[in-house]
Tab-separated table of C-alpha atoms in Angstrom:
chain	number	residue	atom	x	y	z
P	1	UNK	CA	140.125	99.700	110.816
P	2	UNK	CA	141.885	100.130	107.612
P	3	UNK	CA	142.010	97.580	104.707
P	4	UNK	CA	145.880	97.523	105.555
P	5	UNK	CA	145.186	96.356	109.180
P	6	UNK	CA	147.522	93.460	109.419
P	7	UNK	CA	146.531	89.953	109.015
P	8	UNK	CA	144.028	88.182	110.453
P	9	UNK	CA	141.039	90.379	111.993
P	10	UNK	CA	142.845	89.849	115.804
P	11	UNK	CA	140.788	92.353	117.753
P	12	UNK	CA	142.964	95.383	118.129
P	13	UNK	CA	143.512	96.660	121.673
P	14	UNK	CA	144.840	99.952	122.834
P	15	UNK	CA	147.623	99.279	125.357
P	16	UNK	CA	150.125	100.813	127.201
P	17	UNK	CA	154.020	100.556	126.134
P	18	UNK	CA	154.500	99.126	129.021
P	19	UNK	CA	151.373	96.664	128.976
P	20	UNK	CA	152.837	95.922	125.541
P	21	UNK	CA	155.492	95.344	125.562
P	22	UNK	CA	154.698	92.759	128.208
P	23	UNK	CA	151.941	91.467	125.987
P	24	UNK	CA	154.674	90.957	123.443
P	25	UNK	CA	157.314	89.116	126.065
P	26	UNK	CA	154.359	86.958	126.969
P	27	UNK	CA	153.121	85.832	123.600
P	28	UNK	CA	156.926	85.140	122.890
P	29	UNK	CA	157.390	82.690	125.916
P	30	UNK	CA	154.193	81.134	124.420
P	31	UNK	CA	155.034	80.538	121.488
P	32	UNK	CA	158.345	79.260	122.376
P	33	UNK	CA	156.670	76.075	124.063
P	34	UNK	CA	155.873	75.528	120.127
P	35	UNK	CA	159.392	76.336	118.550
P	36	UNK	CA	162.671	77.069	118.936
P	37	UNK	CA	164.005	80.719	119.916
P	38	UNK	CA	165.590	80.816	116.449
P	39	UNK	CA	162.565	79.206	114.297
P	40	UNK	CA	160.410	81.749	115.494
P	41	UNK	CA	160.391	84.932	112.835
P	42	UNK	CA	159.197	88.583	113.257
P	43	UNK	CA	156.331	88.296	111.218
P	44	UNK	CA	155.116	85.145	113.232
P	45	UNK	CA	155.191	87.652	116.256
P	46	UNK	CA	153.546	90.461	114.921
P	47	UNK	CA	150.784	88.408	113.025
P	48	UNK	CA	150.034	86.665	116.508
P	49	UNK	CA	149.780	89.864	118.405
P	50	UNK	CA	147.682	91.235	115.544
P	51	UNK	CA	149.706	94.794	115.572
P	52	UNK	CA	152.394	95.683	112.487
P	53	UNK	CA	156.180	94.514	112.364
P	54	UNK	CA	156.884	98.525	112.404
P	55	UNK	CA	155.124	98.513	115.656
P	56	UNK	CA	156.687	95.573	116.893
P	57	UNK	CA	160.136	97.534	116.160
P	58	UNK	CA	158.981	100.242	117.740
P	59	UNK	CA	159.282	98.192	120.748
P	60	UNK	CA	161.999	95.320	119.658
P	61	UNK	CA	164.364	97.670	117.576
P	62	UNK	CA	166.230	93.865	116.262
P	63	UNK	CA	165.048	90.471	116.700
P	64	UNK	CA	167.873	89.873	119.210
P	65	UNK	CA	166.895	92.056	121.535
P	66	UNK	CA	162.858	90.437	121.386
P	67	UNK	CA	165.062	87.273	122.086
P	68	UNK	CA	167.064	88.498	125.448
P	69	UNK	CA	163.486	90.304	126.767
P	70	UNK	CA	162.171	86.534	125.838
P	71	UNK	CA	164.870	84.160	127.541
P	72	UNK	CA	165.178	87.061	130.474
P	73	UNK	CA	161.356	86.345	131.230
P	74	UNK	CA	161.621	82.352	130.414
P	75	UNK	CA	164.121	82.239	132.976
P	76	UNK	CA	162.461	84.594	135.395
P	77	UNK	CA	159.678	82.425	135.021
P	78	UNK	CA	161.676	79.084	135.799
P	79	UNK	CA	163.043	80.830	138.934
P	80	UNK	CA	159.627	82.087	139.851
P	81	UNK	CA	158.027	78.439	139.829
P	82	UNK	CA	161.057	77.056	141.908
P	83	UNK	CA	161.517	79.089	144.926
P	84	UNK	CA	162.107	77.505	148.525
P	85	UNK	CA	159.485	78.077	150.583
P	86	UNK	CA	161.324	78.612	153.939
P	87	UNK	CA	158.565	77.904	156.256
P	88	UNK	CA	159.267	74.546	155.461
P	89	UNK	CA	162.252	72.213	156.938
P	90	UNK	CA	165.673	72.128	154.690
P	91	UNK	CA	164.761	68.122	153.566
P	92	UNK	CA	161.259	69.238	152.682
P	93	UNK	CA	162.343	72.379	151.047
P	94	UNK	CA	164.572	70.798	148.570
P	95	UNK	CA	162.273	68.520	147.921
P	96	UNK	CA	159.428	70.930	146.925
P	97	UNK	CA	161.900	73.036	144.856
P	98	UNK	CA	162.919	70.009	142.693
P	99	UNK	CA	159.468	68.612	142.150
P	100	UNK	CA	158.454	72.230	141.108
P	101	UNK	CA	161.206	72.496	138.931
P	102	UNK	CA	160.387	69.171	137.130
P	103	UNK	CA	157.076	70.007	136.839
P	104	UNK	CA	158.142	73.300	135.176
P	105	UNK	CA	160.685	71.392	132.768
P	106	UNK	CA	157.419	69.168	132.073
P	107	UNK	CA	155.289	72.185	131.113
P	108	UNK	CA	157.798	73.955	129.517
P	109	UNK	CA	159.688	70.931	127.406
P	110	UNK	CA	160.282	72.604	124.062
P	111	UNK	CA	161.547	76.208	125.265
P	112	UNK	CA	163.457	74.744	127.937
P	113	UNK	CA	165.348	72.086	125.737
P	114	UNK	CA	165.544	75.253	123.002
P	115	UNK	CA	167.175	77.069	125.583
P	116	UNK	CA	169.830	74.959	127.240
P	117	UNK	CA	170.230	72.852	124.428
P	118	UNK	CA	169.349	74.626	120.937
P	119	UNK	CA	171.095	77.469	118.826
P	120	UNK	CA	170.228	79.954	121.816
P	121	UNK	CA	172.508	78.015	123.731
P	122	UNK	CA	175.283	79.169	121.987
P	123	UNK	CA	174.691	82.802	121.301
P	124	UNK	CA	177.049	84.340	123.876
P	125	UNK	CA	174.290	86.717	124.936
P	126	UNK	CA	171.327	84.226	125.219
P	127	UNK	CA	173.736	81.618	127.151
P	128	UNK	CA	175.179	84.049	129.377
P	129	UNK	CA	171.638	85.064	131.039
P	130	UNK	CA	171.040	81.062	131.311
P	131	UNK	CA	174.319	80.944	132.920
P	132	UNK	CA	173.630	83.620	135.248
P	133	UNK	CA	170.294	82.344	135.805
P	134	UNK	CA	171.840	78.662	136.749
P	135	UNK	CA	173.851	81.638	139.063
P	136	UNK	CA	170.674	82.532	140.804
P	137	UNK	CA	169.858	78.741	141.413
P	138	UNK	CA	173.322	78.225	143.065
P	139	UNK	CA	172.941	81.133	145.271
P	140	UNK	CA	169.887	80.115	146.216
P	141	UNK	CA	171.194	76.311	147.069
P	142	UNK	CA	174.277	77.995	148.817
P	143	UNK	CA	172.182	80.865	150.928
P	144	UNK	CA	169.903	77.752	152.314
P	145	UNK	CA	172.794	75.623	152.848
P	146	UNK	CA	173.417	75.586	156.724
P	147	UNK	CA	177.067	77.148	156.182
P	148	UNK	CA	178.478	80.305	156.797
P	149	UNK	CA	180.081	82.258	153.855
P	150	UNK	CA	183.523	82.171	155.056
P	151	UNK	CA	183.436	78.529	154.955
P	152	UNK	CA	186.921	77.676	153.632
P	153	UNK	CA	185.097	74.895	152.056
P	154	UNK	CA	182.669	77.512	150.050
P	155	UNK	CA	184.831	77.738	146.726
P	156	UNK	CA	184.452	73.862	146.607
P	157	UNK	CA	180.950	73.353	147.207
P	158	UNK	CA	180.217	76.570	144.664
P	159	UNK	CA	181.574	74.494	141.989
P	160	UNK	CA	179.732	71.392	142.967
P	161	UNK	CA	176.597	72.949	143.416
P	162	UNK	CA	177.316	74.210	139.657
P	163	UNK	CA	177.705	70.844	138.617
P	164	UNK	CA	174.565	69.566	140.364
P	165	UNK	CA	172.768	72.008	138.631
P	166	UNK	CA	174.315	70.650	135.321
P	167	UNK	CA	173.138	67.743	136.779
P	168	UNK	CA	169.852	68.194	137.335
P	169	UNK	CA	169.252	69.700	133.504
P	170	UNK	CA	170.422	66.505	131.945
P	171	UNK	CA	168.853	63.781	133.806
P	172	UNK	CA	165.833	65.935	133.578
P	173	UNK	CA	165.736	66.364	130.101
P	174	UNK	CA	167.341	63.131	129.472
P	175	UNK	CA	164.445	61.458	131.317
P	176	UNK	CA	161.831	64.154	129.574
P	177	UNK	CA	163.053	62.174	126.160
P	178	UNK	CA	163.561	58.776	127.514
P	179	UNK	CA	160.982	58.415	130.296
P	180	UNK	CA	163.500	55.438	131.590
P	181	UNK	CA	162.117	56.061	134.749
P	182	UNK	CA	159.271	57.152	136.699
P	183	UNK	CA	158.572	61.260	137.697
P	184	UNK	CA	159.345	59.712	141.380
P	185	UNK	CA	162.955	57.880	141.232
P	186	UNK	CA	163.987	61.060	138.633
P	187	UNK	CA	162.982	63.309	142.013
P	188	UNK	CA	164.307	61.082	144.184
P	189	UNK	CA	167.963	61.146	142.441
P	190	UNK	CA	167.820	65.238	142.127
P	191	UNK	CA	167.069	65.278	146.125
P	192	UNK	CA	169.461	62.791	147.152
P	193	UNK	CA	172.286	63.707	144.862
P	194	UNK	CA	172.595	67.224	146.329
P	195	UNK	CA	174.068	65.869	149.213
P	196	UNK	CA	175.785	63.335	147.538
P	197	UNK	CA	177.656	65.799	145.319
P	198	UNK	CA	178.202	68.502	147.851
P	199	UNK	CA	180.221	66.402	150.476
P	200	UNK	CA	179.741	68.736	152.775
P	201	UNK	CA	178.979	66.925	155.944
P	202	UNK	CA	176.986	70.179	157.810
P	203	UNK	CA	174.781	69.842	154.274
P	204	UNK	CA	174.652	66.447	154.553
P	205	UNK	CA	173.066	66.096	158.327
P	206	UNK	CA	170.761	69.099	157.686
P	207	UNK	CA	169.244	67.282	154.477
P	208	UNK	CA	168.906	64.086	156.434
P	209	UNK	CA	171.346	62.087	154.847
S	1	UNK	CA	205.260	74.406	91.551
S	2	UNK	CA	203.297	76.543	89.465
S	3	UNK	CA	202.471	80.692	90.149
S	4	UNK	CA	199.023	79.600	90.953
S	5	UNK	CA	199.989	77.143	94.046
S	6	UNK	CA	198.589	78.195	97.183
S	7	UNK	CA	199.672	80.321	100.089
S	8	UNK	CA	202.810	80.069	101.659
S	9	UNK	CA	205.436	77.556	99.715
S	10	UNK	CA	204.449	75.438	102.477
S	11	UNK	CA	206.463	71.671	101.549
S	12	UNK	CA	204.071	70.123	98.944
S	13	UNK	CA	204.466	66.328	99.786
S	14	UNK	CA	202.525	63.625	97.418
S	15	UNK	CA	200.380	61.310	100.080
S	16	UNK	CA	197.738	58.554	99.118
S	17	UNK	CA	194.488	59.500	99.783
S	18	UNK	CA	194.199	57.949	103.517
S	19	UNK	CA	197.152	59.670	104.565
S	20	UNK	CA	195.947	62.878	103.055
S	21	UNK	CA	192.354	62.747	104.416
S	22	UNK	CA	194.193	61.616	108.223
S	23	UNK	CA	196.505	64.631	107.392
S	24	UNK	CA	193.633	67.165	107.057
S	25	UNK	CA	191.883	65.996	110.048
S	26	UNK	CA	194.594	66.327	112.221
S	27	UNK	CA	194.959	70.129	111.011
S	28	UNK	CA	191.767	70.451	112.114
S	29	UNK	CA	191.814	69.234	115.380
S	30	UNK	CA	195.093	71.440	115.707
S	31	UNK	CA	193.451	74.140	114.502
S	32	UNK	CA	190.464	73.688	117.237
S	33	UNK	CA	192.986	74.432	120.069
S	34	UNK	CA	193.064	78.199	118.764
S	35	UNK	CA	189.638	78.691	117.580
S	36	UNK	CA	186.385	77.313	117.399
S	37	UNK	CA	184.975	75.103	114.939
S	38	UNK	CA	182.349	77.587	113.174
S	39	UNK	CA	185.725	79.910	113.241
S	40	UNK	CA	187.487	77.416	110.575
S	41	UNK	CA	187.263	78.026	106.786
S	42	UNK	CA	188.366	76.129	104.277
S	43	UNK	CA	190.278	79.019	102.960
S	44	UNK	CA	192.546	78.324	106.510
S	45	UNK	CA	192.529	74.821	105.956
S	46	UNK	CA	193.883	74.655	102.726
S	47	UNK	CA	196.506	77.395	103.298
S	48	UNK	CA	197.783	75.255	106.464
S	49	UNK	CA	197.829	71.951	104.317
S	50	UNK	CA	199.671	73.563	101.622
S	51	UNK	CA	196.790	72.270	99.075
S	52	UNK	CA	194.612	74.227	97.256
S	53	UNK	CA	190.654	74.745	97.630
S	54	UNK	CA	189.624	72.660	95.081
S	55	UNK	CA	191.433	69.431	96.650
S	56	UNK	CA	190.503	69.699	99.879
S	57	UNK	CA	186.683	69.445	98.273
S	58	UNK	CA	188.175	66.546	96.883
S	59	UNK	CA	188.539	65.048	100.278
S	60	UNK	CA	185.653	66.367	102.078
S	61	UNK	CA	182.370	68.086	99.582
S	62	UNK	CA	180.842	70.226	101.869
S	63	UNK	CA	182.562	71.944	105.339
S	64	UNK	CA	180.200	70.184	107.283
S	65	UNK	CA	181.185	66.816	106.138
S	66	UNK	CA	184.952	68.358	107.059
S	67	UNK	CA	183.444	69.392	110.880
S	68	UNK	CA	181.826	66.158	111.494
S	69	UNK	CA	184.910	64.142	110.549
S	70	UNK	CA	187.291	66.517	112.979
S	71	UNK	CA	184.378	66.540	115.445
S	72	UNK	CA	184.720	62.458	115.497
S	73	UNK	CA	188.564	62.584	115.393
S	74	UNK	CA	188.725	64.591	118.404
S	75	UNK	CA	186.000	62.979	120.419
S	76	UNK	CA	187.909	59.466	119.403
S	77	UNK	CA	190.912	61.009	120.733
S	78	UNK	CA	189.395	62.137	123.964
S	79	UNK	CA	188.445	58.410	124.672
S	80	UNK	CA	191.854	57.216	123.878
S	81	UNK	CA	193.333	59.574	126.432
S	82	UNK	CA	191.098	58.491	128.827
S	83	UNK	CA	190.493	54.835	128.527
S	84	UNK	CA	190.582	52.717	131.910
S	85	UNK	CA	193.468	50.788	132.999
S	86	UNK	CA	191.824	47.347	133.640
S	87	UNK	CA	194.770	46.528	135.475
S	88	UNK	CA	194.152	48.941	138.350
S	89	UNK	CA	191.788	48.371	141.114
S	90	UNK	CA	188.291	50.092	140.634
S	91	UNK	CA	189.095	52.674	142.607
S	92	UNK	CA	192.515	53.438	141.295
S	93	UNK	CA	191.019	52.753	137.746
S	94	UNK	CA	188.472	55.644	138.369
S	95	UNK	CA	190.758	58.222	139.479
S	96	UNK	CA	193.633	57.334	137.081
S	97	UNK	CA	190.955	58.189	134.453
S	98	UNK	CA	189.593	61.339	136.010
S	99	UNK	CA	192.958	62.177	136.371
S	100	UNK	CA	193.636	61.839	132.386
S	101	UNK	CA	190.134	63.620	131.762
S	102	UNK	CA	190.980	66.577	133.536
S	103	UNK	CA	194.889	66.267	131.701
S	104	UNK	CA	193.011	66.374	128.151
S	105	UNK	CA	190.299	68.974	129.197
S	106	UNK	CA	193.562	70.796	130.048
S	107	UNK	CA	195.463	70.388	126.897
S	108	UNK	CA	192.855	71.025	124.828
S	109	UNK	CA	190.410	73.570	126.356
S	110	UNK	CA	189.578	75.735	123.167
S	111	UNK	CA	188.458	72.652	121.062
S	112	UNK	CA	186.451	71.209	124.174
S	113	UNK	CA	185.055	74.331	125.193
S	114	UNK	CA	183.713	74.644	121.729
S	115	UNK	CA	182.811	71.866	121.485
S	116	UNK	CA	180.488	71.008	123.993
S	117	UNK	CA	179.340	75.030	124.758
S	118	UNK	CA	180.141	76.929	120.907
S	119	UNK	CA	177.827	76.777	117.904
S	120	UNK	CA	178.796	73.299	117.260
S	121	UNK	CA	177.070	72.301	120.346
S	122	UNK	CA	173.644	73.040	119.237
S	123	UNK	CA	174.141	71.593	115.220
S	124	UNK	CA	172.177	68.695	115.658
S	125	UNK	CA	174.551	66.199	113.808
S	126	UNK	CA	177.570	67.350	115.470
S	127	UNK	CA	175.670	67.514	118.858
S	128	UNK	CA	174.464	63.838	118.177
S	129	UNK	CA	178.269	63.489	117.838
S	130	UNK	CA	179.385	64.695	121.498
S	131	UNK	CA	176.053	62.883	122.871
S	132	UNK	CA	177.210	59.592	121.262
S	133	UNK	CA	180.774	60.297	123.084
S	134	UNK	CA	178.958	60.834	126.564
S	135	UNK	CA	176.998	57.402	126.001
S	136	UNK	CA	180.523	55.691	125.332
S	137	UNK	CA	181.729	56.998	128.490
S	138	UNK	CA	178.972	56.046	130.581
S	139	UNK	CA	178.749	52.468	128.828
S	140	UNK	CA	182.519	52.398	130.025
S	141	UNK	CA	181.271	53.487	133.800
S	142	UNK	CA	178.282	51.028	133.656
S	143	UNK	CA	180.672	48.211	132.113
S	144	UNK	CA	183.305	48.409	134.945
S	145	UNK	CA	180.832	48.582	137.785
S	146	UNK	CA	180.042	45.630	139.638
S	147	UNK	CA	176.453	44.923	138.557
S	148	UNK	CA	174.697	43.039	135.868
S	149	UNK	CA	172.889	44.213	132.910
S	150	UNK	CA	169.450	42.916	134.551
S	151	UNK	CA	169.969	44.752	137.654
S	152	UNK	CA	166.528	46.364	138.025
S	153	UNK	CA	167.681	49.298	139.128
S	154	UNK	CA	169.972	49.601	135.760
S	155	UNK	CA	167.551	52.389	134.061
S	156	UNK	CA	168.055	54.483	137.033
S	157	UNK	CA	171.965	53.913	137.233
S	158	UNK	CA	172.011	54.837	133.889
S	159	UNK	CA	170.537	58.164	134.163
S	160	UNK	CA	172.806	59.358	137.227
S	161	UNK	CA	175.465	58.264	134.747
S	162	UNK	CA	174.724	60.461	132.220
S	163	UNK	CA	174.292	63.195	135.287
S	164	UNK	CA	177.679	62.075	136.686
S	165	UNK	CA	179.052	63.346	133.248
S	166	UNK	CA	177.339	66.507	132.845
S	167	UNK	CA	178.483	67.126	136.491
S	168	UNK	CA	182.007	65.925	135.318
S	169	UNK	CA	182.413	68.419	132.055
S	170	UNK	CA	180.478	71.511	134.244
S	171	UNK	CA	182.990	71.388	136.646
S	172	UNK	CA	185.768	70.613	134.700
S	173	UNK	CA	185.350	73.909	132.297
S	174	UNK	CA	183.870	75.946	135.322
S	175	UNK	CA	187.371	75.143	137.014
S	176	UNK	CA	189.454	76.261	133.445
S	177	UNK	CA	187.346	79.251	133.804
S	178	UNK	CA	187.779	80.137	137.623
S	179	UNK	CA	190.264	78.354	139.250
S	180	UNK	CA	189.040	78.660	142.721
S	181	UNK	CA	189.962	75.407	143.295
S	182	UNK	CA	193.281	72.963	142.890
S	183	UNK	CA	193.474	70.626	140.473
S	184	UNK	CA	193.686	67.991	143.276
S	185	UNK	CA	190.466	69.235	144.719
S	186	UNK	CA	188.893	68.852	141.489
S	187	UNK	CA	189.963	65.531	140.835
S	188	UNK	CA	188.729	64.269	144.500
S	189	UNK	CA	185.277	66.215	143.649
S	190	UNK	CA	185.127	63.903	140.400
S	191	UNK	CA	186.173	60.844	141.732
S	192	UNK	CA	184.290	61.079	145.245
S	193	UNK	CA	180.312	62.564	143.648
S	194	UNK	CA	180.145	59.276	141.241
S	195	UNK	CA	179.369	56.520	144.074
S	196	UNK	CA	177.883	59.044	145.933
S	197	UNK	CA	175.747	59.749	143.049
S	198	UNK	CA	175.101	56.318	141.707
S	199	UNK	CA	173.662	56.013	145.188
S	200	UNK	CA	173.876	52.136	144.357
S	201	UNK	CA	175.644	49.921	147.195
S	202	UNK	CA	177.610	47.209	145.390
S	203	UNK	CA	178.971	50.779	143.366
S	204	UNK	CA	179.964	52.346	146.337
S	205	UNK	CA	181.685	49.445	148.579
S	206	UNK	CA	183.409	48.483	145.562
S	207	UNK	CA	184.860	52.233	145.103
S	208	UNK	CA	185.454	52.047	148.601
S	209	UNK	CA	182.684	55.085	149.532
């Protein structure tokens, strides 16, 4: 190894591109449980993956595009922990979804409040993968729902599952900072406000409510 | 009027400092209907007020001082619109509201749009700003419901408060963005998911849910 290796003495690895640039994704959804998207510099990367910032650009031509390959696996990640298992009944199913999700916000407090709420949130890019991501959730809400898609009711309860999901991202995080009340009640109020919101009274029976 | 006045002839009018200071603000919540805050220099303020650079640094030292003070303006304004009619049943007082809500998110859906989703939204002084707003509107919610302030279950009430609103300005800008619903729709979506979400029984038989 050369005088010049960079920084620290990491242990150098030979990997793939592919391997990584997966390697480098990874270590950037790490590190975002520590800072914000923005805080976190090119050097910081580089140093922590013990490999050059010319190498990193070999991979990450600009910063910006590190970011989307970042957020893009953040959120992948999110949607990963969350899905329904469908072996299990439609009450039970949301139920399991939203603790997993809360325990994912738990786990994940920094990059997700960087991400909905912090300078990424406003970089057209950034926020329009979150938004299609809070797309994904919707769908998933909707494809479960006992309804069939020419429901005349559909464009309505689109929007209101939009705004539960809105919903669910601020009393989460809002609890997160406030801890006002226990893991238990916060679950309780995602589960039973999905009916609540939808008003959709095939919904509403199938959840039990 | 001197070579060296600013800009446009615009009517040069001597006002006392108040006035002057209420004058700029107002500019710049105009302004915020046609672009967003971070979009705003002083170079276009000054032109628009007819005054030159130097003056309006007289009034406000740094442009941030200048965004927080037209940030406050129009949040203050947004509460005015939509302050409740005491005089109205709770029902009728929550829909008359909603009503004016949607009216204002309406008139003004540049400024809000930036507001709660541009760059402002994630400066945390200006966000503090908007987050200060949302508490004042859920005080208002918690203050006209029939409970008391030791109600046990207050913390939790609180929370699906705060959700309410998030639910409230989601769907609100979702439906400026798609339209797939009427505005009447909307309105009955808004005024119908906050006793179903409050999921609190005095709330609800008293909003006739």
């Amino acid at each position: 190894m050369s005088v010049n290796s960079p920084g620290t003495g990491a242990k150098r690895v030979r990997l793939s591109p592919a391997d990584r640039r997966e390697q480098l994704i990874t270590l950037g959804v790490r590190m975002l449980r520590e800072k914000a998207l923005h805080d976190i510099s090119v050097g910081d990367i580089a140093e922590r993956a013990g490999i050059s910032r010319g190498l990193l650009f070999h991979y990450f031509p600009t910063l910006q595009e590190f970011q989307l390959a970042v957020v893009r696996h953040a959120n992948a990640e999110m949607l990963a922990r969350t899905t329904p298992d469908h072996t299990l009944p439609l009450p039970e199913m949301l139920r399991d979804a939203v603790c997993r999700y809360v325990d994912y916000v738990s786990d994940n407090r920094t990059s997700y409040l960087a991400l909905l709420r912090g300078p990424a949130s406003a970089d057209p890019d950034l926020a329009a993968l979150v938004d299609a991501t809070r797309g994904a959730v919707a769908d998933r809400v909707l494809d479960a729902a006992p309804i069939t898609l020419d429901d005349a009711d559909l464009p309505r309860l689109r929007l209101a599952v939009r705004g539960w999901i809105a919903f669910a991202e601020e009393t989460t995080l809002s609890w997160l900072r406030t801890a006002t009340v226990s893991r238990d009640q916060l679950i309780d109020l995602l589960v039973e406000s999905l009916p609540a919101l939808a008003g959709h009274p095939e919904l509403t029976a199938a959840l039990g409510g």
